[in-house]
mmCIF file of C-alpha atoms in Angstrom:
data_model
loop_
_atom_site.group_PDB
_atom_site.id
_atom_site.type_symbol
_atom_site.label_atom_id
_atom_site.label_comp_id
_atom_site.label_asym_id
_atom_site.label_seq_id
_atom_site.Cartn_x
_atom_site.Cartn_y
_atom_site.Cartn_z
ATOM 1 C CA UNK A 1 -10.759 -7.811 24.268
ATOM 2 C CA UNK A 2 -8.608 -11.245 25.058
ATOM 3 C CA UNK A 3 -6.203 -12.284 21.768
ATOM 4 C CA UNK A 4 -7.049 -15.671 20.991
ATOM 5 C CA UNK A 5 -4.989 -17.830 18.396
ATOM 6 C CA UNK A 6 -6.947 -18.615 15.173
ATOM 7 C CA UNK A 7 -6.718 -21.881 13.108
ATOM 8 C CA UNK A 8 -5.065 -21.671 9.773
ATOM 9 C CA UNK A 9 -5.704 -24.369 6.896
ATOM 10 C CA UNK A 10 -3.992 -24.466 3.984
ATOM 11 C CA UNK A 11 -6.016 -25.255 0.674
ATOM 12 C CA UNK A 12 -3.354 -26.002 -1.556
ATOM 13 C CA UNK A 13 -2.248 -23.380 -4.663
ATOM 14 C CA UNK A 14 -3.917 -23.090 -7.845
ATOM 15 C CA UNK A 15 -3.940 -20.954 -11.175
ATOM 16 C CA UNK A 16 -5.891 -17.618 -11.573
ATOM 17 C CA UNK A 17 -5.611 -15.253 -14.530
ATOM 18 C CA UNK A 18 -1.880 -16.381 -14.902
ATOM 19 C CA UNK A 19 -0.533 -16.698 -11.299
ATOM 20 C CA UNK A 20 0.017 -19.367 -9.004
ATOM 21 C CA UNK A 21 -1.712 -19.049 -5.456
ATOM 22 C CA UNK A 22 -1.027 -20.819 -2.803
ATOM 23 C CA UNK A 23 -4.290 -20.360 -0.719
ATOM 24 C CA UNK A 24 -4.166 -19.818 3.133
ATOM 25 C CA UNK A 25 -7.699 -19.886 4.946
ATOM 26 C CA UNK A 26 -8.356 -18.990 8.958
ATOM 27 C CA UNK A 27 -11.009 -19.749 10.675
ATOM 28 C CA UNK A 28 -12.276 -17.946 14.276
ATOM 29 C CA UNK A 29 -13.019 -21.273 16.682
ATOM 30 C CA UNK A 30 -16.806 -20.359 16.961
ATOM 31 C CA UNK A 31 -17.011 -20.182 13.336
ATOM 32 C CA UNK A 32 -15.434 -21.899 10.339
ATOM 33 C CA UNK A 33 -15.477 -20.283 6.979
ATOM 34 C CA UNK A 34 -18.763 -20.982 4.931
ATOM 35 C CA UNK A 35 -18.950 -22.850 1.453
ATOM 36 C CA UNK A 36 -20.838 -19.914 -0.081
ATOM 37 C CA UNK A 37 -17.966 -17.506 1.839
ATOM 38 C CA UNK A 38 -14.950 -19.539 0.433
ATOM 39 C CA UNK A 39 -16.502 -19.493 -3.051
ATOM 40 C CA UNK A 40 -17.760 -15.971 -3.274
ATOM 41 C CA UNK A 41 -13.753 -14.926 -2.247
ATOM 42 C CA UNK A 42 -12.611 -17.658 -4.449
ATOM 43 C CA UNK A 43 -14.885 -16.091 -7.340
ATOM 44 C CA UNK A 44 -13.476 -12.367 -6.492
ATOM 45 C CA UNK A 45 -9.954 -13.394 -6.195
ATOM 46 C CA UNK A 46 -8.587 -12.801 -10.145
ATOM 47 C CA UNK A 47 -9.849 -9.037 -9.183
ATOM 48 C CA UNK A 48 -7.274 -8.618 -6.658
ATOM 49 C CA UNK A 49 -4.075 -10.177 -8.741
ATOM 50 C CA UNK A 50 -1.929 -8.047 -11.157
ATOM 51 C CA UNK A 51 -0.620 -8.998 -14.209
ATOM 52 C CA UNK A 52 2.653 -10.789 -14.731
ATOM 53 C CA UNK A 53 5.920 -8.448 -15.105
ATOM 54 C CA UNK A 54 7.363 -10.487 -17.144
ATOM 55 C CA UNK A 55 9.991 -11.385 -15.020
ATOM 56 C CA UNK A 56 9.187 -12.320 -12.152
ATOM 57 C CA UNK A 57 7.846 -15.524 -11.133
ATOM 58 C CA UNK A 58 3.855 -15.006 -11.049
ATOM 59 C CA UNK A 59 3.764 -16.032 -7.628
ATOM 60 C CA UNK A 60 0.948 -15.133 -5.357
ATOM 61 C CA UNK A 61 -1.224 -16.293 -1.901
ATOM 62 C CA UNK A 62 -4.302 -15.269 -0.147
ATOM 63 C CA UNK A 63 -5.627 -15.219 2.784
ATOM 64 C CA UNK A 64 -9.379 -15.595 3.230
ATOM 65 C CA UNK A 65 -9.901 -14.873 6.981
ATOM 66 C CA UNK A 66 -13.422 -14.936 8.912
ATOM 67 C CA UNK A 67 -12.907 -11.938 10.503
ATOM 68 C CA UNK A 68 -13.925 -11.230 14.213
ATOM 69 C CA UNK A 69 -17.287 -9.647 13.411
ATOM 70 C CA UNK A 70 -19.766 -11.031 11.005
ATOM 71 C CA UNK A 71 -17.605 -10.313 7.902
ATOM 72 C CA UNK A 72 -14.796 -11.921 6.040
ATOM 73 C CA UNK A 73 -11.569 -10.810 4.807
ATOM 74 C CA UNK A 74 -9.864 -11.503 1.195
ATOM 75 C CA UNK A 75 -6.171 -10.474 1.152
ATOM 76 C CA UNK A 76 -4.223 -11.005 -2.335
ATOM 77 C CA UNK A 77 -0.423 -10.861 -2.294
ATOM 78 C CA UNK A 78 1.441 -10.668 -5.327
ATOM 79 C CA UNK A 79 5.330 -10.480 -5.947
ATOM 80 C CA UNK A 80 6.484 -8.094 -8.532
ATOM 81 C CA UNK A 81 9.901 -6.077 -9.596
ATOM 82 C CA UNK A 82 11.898 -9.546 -7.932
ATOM 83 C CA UNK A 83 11.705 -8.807 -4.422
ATOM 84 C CA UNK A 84 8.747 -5.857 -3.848
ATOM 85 C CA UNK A 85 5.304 -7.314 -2.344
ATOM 86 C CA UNK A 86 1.924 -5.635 -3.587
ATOM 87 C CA UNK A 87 -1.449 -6.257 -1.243
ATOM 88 C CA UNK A 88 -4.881 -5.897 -2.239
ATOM 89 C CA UNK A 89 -7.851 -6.501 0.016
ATOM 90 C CA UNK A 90 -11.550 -6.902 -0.495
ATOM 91 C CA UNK A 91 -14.031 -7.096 2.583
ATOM 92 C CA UNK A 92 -17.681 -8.462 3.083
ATOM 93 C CA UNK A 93 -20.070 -8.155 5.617
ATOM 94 C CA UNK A 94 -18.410 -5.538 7.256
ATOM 95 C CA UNK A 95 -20.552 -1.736 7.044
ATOM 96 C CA UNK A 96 -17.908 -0.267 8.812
ATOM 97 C CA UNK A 97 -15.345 -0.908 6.160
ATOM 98 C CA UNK A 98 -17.968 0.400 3.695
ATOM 99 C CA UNK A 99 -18.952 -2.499 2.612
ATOM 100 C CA UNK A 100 -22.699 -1.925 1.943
ATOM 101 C CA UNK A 101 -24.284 -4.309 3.783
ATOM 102 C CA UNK A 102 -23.791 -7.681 6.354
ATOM 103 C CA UNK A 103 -23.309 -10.598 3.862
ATOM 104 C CA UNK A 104 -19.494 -12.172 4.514
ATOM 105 C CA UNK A 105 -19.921 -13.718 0.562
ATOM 106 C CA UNK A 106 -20.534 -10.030 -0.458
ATOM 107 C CA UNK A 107 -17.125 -8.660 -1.498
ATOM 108 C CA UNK A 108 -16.351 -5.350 -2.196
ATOM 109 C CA UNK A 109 -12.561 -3.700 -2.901
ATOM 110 C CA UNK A 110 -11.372 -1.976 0.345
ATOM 111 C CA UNK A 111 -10.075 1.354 -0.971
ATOM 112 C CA UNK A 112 -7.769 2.398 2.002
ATOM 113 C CA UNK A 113 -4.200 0.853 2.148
ATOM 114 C CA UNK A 114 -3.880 -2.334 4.359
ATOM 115 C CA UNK A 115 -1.618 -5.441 4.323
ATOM 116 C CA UNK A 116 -3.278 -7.469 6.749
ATOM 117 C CA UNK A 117 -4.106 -7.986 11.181
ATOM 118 C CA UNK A 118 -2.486 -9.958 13.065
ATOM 119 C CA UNK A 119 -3.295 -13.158 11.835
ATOM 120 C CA UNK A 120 -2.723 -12.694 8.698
ATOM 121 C CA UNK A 121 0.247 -11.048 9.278
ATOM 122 C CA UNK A 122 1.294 -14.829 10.494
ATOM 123 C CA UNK A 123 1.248 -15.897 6.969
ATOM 124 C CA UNK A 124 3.266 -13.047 5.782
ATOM 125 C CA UNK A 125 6.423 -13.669 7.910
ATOM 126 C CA UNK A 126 6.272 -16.778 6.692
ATOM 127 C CA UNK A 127 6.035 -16.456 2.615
ATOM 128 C CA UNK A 128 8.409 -13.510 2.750
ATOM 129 C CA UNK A 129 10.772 -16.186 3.963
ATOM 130 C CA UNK A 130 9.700 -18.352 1.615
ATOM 131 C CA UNK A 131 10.589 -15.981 -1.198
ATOM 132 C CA UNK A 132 13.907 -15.835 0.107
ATOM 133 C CA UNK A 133 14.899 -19.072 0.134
ATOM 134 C CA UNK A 134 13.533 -20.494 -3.374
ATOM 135 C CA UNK A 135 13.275 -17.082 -5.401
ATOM 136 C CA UNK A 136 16.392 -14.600 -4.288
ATOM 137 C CA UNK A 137 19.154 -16.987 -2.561
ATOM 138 C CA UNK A 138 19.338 -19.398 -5.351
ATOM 139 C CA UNK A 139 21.082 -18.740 -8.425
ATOM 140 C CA UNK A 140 17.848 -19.702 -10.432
ATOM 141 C CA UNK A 141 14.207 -18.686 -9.473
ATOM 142 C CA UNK A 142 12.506 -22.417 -7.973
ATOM 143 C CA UNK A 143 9.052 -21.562 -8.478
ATOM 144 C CA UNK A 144 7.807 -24.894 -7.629
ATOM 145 C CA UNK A 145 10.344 -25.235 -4.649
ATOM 146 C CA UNK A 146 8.446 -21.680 -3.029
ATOM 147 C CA UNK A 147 4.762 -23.074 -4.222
ATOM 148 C CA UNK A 148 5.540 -25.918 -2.255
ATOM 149 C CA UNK A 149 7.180 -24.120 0.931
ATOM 150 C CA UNK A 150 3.713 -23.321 2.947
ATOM 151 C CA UNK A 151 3.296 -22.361 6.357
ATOM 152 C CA UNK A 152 2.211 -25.180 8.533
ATOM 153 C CA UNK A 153 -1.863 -25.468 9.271
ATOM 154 C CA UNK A 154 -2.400 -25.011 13.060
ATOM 155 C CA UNK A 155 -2.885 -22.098 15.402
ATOM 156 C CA UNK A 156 -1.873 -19.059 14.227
ATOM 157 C CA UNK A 157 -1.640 -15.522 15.783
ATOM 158 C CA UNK A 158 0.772 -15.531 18.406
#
């Protein structure tokens, strides 16, 4: 199998069940993410975020990737306990992740651990970063200083 770059947009961050997310989509070349994909995931999403701690900054972002099969991936990342990173995941259209049948706009939970491929994985380096520089180096949290650090749209993956 050759490794081919993906394209990464990013959406902008809104406010779900008490968390800001900054929203990160990728695309495969040969095929963008649907409307009825992006707002099944976008529907799903509050199931994947945890509740505030009550001090940290309710920061979050996902990742809604079209995956490299006929399914879709839904990756939430929350921060929690100042400086610890949760991960949940939901899948669709992808039997062999148990989902329970071929629709990508058909998300289930996936119930084994997972933080993300390759691509994804892109996004990560970047936010944890992120985090660094507006949440832990500064002698005040600047929430609105990390919603507004993204990583750049473009090819992602390598």
């Amino acid at each position: 199998m050759a490794f081919h770059d993906k394209e990464l947009t990013v959406p902008g961050t809104v406010e779900v069940a008490d968390r800001h997310v900054k929203r990160y989509h990728i695309d495969r070349p040969d095929r963008c993410l649907e409307p009825e994909v992006v707002e099944a995931a976008y529907a799903y999403l509050p199931k994947l975020l945890p509740g505030t701690d009550g001090g940290t900054p309710p920061a979050s972002w996902m990742v809604l990737h079209r995956g490299g099969d006929s399914g879709a991936n839904l990756l939430a990342y929350s921060w929690f306990w100042d400086n610890v990173l949760e991960c949940r995941i939901a899948v669709a259209g992808q039997p062999a992740l148990d989902c329970p049948d071929d629709d990508p706009a058909h998300f289930v939970p996936l119930d084994r651990p997972g933080v993300g491929c390759v691509w994804e994985l892109g996004v990560l380096e970047h936010e944890r970063s992120a985090w660094i520089r507006h949440d832990l180096a500064p002698d005040e949290p600047d929430l609105a200083g990390y919603l507004a650090d993204t990583r750049a749209a473009g090819p992602v993956g390598r």
